[in-house]
PDB file of C-alpha atoms in Angstrom:
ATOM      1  CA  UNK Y 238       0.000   0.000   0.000  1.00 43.00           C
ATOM      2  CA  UNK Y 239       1.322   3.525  -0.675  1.00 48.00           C
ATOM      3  CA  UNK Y 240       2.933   5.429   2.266  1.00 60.00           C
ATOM      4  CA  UNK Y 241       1.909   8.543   0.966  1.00 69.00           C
ATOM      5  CA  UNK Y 242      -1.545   9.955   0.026  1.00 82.00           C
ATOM      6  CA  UNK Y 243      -1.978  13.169  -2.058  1.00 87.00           C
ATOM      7  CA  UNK Y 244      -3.922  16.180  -2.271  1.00 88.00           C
ATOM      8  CA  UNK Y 245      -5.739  17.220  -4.643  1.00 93.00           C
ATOM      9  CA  UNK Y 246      -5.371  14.628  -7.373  1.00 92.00           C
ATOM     10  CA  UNK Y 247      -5.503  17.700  -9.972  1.00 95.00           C
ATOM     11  CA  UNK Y 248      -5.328  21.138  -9.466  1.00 96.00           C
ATOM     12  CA  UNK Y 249      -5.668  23.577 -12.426  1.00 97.00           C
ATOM     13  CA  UNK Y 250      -4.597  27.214 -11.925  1.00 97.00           C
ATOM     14  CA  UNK Y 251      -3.523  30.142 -14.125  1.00 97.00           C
ATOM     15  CA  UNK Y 252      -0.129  31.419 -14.776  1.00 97.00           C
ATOM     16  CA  UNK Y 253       1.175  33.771 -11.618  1.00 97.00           C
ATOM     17  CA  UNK Y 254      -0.712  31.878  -9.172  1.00 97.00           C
ATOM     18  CA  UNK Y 255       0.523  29.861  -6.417  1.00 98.00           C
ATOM     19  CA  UNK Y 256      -0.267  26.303  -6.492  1.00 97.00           C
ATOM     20  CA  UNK Y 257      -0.430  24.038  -2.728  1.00 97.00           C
ATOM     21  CA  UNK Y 258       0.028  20.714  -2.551  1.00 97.00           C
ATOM     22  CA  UNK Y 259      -0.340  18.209   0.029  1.00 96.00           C
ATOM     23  CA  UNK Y 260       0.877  14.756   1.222  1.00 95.00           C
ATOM     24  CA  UNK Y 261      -0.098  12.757   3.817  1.00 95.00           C
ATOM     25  CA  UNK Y 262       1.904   9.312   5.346  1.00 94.00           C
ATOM     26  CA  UNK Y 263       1.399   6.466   7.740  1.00 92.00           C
ATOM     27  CA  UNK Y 264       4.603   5.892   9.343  1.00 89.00           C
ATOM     28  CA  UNK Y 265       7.913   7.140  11.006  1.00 90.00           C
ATOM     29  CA  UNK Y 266       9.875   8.979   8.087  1.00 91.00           C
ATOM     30  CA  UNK Y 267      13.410   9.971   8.327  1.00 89.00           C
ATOM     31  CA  UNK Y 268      12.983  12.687   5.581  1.00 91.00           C
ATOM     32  CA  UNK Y 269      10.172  13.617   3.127  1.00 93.00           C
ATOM     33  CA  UNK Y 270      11.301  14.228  -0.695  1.00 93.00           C
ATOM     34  CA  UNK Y 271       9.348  16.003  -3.401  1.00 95.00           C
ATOM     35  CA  UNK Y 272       9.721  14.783  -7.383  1.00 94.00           C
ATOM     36  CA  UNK Y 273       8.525  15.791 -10.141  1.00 96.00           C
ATOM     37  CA  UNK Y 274       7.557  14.447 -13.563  1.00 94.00           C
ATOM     38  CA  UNK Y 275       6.990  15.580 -17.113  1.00 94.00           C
ATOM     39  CA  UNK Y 276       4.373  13.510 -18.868  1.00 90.00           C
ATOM     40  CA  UNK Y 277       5.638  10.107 -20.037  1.00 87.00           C
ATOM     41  CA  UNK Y 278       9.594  11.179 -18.502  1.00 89.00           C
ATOM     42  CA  UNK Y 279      11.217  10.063 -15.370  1.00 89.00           C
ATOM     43  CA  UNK Y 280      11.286  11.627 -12.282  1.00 91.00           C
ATOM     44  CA  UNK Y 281      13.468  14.476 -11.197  1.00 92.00           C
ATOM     45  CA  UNK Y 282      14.145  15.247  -7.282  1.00 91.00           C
ATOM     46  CA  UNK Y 283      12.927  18.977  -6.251  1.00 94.00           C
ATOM     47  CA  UNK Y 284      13.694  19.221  -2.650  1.00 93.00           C
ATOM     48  CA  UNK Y 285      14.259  17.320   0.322  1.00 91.00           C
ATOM     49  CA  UNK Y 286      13.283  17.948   3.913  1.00 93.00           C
ATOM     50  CA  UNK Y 287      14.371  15.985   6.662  1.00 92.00           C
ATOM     51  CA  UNK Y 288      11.654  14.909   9.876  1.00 93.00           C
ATOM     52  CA  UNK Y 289      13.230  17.571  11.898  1.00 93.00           C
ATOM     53  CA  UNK Y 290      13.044  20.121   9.551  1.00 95.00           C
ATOM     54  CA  UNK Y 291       9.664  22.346   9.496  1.00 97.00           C
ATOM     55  CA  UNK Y 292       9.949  24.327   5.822  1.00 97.00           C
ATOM     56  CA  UNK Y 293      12.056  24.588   3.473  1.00 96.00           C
ATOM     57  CA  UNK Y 294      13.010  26.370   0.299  1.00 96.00           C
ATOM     58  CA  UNK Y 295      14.326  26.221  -2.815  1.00 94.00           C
ATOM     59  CA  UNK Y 296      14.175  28.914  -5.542  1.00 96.00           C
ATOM     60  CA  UNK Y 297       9.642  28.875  -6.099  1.00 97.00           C
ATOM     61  CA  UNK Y 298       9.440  26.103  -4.090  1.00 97.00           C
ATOM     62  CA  UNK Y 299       8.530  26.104  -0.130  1.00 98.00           C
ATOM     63  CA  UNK Y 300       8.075  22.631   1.552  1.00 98.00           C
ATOM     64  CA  UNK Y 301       6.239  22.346   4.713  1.00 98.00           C
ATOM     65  CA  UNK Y 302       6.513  18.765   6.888  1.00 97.00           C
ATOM     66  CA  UNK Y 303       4.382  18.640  10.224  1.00 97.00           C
ATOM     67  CA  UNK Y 304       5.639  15.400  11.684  1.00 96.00           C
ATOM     68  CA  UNK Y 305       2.618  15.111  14.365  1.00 96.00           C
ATOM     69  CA  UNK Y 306       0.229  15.213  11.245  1.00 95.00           C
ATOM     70  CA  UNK Y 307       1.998  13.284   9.505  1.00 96.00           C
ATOM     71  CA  UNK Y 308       2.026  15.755   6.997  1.00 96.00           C
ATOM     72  CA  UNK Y 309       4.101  18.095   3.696  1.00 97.00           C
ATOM     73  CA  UNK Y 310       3.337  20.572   1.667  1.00 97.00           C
ATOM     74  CA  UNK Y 311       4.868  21.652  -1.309  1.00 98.00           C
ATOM     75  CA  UNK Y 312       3.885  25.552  -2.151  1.00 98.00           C
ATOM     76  CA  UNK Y 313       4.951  26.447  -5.995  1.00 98.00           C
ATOM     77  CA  UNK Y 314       5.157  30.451  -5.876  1.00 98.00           C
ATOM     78  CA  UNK Y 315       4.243  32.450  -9.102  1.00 97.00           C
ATOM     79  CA  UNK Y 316       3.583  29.183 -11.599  1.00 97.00           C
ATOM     80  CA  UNK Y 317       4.770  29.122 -15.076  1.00 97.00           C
ATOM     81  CA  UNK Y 318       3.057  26.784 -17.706  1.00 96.00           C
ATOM     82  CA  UNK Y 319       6.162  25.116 -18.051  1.00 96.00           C
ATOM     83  CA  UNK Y 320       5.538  23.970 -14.302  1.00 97.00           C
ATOM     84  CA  UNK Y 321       2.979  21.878 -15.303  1.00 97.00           C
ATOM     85  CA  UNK Y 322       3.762  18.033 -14.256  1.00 97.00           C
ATOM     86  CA  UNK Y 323       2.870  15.759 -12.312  1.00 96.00           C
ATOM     87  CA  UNK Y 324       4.190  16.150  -8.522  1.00 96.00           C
ATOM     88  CA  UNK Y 325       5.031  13.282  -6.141  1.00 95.00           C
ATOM     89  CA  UNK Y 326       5.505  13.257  -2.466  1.00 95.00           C
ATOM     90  CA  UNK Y 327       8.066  10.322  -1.537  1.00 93.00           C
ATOM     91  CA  UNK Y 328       9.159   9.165   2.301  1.00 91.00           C
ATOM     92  CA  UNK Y 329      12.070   7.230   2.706  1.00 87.00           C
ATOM     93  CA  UNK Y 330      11.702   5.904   6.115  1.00 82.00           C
ATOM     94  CA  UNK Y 331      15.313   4.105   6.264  1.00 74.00           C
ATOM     95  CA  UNK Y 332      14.104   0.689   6.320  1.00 63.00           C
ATOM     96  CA  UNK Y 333      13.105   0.562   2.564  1.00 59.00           C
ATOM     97  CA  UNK Y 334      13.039   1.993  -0.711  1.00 80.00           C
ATOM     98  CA  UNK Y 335      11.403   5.582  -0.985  1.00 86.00           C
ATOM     99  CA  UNK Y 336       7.678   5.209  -1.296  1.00 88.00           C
ATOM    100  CA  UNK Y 337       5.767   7.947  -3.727  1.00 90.00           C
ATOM    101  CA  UNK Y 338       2.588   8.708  -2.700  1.00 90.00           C
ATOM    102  CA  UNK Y 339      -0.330   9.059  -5.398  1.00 89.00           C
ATOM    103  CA  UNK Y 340       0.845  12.562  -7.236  1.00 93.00           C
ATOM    104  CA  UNK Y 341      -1.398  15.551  -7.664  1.00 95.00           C
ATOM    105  CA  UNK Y 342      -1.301  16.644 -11.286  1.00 95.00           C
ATOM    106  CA  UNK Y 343      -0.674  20.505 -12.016  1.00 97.00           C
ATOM    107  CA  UNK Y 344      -1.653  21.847 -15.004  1.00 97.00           C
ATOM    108  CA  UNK Y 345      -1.228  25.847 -15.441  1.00 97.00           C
ATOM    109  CA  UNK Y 346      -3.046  27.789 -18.063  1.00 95.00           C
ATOM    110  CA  UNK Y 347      -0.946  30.260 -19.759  1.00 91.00           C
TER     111      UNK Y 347
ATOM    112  CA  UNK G 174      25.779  15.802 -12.459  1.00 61.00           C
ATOM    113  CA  UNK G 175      23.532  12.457 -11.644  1.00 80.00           C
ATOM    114  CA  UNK G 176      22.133  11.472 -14.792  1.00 89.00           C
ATOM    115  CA  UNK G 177      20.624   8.313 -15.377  1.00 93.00           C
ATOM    116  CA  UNK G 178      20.188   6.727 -18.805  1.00 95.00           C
ATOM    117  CA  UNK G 179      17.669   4.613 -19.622  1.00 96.00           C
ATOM    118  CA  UNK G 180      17.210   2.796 -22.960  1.00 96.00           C
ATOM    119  CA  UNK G 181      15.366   2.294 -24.956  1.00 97.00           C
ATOM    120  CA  UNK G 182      12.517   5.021 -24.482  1.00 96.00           C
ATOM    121  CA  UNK G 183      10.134   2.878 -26.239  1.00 96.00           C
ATOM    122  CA  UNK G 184       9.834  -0.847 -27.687  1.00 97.00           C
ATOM    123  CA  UNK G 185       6.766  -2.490 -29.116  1.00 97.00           C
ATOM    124  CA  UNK G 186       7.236  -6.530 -29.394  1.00 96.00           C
ATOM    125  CA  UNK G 187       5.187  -9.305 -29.694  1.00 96.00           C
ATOM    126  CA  UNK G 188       3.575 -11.706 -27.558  1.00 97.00           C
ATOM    127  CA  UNK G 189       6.113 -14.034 -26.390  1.00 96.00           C
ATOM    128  CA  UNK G 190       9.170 -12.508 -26.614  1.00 97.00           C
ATOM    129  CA  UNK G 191      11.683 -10.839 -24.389  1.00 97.00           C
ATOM    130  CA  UNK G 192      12.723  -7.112 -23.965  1.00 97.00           C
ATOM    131  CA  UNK G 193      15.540  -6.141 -22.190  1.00 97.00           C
ATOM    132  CA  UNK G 194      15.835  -2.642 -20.624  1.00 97.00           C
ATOM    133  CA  UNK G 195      19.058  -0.994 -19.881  1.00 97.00           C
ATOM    134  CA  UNK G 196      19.746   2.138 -16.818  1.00 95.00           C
ATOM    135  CA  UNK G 197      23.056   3.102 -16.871  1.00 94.00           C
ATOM    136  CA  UNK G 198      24.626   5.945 -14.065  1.00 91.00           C
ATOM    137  CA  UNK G 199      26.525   8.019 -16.492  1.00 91.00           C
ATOM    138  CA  UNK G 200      28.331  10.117 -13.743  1.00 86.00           C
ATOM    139  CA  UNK G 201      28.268   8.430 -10.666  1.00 84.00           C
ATOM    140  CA  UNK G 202      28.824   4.977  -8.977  1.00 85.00           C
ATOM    141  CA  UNK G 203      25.343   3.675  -8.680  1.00 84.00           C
ATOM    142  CA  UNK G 204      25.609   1.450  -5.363  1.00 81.00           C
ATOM    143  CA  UNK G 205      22.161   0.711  -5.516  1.00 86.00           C
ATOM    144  CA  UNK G 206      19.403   0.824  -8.497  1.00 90.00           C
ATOM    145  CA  UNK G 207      15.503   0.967  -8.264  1.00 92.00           C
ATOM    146  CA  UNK G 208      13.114  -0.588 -10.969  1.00 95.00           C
ATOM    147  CA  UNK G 209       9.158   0.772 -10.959  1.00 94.00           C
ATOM    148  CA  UNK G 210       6.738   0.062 -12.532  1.00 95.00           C
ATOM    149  CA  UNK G 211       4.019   3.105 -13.311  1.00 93.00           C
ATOM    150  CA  UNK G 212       0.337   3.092 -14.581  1.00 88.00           C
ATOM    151  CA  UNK G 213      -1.274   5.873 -16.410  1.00 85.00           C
ATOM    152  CA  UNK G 214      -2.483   8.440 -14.153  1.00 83.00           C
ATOM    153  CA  UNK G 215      -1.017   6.525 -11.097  1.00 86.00           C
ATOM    154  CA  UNK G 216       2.049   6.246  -8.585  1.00 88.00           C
ATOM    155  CA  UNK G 217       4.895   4.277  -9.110  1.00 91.00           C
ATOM    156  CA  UNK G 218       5.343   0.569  -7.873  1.00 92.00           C
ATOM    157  CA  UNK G 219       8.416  -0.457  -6.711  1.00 92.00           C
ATOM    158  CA  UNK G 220       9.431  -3.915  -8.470  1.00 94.00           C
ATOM    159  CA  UNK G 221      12.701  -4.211  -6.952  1.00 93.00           C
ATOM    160  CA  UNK G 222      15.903  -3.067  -4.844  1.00 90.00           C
ATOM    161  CA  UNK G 223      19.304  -3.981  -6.001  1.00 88.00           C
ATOM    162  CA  UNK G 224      23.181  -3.350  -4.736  1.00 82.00           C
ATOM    163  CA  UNK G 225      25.800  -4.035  -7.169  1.00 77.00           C
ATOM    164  CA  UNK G 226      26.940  -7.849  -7.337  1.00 75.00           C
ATOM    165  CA  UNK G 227      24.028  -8.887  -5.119  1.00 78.00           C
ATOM    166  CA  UNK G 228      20.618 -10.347  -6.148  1.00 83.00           C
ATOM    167  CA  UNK G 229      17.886  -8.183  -6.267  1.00 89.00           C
ATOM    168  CA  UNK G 230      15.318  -7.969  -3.841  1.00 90.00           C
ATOM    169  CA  UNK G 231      11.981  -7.967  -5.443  1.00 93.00           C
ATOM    170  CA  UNK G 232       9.267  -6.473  -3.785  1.00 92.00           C
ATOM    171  CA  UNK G 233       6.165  -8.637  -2.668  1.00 92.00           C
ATOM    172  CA  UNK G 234       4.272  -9.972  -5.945  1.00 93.00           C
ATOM    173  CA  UNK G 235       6.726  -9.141  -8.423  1.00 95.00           C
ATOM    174  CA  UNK G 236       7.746 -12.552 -10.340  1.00 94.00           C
ATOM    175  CA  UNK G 237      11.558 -13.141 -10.185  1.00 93.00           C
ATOM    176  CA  UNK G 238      11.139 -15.441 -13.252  1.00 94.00           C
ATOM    177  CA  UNK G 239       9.868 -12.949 -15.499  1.00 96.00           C
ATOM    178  CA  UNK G 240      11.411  -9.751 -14.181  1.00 96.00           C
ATOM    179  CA  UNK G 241      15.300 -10.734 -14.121  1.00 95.00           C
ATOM    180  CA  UNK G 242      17.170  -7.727 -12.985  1.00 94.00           C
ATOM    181  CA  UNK G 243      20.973  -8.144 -13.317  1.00 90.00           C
ATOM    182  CA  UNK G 244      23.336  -5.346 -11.840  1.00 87.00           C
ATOM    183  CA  UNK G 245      26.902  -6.712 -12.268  1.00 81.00           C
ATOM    184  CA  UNK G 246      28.894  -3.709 -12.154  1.00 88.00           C
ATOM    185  CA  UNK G 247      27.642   0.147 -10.543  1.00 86.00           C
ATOM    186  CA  UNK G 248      27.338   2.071 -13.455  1.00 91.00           C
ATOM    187  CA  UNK G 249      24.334  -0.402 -15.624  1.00 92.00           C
ATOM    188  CA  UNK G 250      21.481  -2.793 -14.107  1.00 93.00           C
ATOM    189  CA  UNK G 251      19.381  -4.509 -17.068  1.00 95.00           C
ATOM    190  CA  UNK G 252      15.494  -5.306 -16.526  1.00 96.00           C
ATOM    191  CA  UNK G 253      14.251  -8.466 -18.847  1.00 97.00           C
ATOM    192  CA  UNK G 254      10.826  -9.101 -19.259  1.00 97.00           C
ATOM    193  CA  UNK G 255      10.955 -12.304 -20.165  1.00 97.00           C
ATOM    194  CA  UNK G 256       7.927 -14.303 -22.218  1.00 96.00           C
ATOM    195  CA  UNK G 257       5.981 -10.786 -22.977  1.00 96.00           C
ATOM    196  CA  UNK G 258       2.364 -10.335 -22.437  1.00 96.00           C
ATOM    197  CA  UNK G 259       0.191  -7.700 -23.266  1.00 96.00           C
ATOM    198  CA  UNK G 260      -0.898  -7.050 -19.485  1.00 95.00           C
ATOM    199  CA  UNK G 261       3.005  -6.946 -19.093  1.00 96.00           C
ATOM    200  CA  UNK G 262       2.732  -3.600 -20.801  1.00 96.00           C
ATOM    201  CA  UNK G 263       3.667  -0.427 -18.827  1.00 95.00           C
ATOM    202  CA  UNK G 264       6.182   1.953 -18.231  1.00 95.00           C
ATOM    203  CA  UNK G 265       9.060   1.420 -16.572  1.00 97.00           C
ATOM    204  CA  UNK G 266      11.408   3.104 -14.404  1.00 96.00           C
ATOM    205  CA  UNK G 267      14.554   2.795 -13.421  1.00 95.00           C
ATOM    206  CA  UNK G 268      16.089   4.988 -10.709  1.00 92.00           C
ATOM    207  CA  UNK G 269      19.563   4.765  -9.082  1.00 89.00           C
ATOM    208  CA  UNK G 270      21.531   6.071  -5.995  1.00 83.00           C
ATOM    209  CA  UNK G 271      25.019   6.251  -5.274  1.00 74.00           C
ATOM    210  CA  UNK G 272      24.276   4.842  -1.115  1.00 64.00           C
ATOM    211  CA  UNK G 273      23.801   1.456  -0.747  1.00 56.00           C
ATOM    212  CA  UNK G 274      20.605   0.317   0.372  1.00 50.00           C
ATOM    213  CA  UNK G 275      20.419  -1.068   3.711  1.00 50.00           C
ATOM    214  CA  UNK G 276      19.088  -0.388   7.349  1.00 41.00           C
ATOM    215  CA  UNK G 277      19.720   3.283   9.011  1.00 42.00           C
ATOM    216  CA  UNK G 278      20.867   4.812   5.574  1.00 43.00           C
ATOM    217  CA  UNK G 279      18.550   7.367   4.994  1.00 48.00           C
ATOM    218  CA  UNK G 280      18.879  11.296   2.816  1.00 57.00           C
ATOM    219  CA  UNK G 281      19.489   8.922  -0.304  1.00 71.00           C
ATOM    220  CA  UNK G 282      18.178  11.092  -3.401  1.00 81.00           C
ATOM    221  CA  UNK G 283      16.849   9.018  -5.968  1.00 86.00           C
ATOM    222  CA  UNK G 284      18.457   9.970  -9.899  1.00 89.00           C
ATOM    223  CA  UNK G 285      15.782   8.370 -12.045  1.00 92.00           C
ATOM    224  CA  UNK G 286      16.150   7.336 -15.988  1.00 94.00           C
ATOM    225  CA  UNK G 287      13.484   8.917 -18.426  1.00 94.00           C
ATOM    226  CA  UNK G 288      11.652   5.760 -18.666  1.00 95.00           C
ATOM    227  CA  UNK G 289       9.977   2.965 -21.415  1.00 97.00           C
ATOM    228  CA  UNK G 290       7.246   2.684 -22.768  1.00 96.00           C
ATOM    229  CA  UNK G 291       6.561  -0.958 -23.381  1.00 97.00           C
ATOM    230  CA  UNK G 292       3.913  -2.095 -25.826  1.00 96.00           C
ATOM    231  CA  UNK G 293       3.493  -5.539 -26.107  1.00 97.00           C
ATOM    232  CA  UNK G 294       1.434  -7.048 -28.741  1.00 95.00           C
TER     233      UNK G 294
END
């Protein structure tokens, strides 16, 4: 069964606007790790935040990770169309391989 | 740095016959590689875990007869799908990292190939 559960499935926004995802888990994680990928393409690592780590950011990107919810965020600031991908949420939590949660699907309208 | 290759990007075969999938690390010792398998629209499935020189561990339901996954040295692991069927088609992953996969190793980011498309007829 997936570790990770996201939300929303899709999400559809327009250029400039911020776009919030969220992942939920089961377990202990050691750190929390955010991919992306391009239709039909592999997956490319965005940002990793470890359990006792609260937010962190890189460039457009802000991750959140509330370890008593068992919960991540991943906040894309001022979206592009060339943003649009597929976004997965992936815990490793040391005693196996990384698990990727569903995805949430972004698509921005130019 | 940390690119993966993975080839080929698509193959369409017939029923019955084997494909072979390669994921090479072209700029980094890949200790450990990761095969998935993904649906449309869905997450991937880990098939299997394996360490250079060592069998792969393959992941509860995931035939060892028909996936063989070979890793003999730590830049290349092959994927074989052997006897083809047409629910065998999917896309596949491959993903590598350069820490070996064991117990208490953790921060490992994942490089992954750009995938295949397999067709089978």
């Amino acid at each position: 069964s997936q570790q990770g559960e996201e939300d929303p499935q899709a999400l559809s926004i327009q250029e400039g606007e911020n776009a919030t995802m969220n992942c939920s888990y089961k377990t202990s994680i050691n750190n929390l790790q955010w991919y992306r990928q391009n239709s039909g393409r592999g997956l490319v690592h965005l940002i990793l935040i470890r359990s006792n780590e609260r937010e962190k950011h890189s460039g457009r990107l802000r991750v959140t990770l509330d370890t008593s919810k068992k919960s991540s965020s991943l906040l894309i600031t001022a979206s592009r169309a060339a943003d649009t991908a597929s976004y997965f949420c992936a815990t490793d939590t040391g005693r196996r391989a990384l698990t990727f949660g569903s995805g949430t699907r972004l698509q921005v309208q130019p | 740095g940390a690119v993966v290759s993975q080839h080929p990007s698509r193959v369409i075969c017939k029923s019955g016959t084997s494909v072979k999938i390669e994921c090479r690390s072209l700029d980094f010792q890949a200790t450990t590689m990761f095969w998935y398998r993904q649906f449309p629209k869905q997450s991937l499935m880990l098939m299997a875990t394996s360490n250079e020189g060592s069998k792969a561990t393959y992941e509860q339901g995931v035939e060892k007869d028909k996936f063989l996954i070979n890793h003999a040295s730590l830049t290349l692991s092959t994927l074989t799908v052997t006897s083809a069927h047409p629910e065998d088609s999917s896309f596949y992953i491959c993903s590598a990292s350069d820490l070996p996969y064991d117990r208490g190793v953790s921060g490992n980011i994942q490089y992954f190939g750009a995938g295949t498309r397999l067709s089978v007829l």
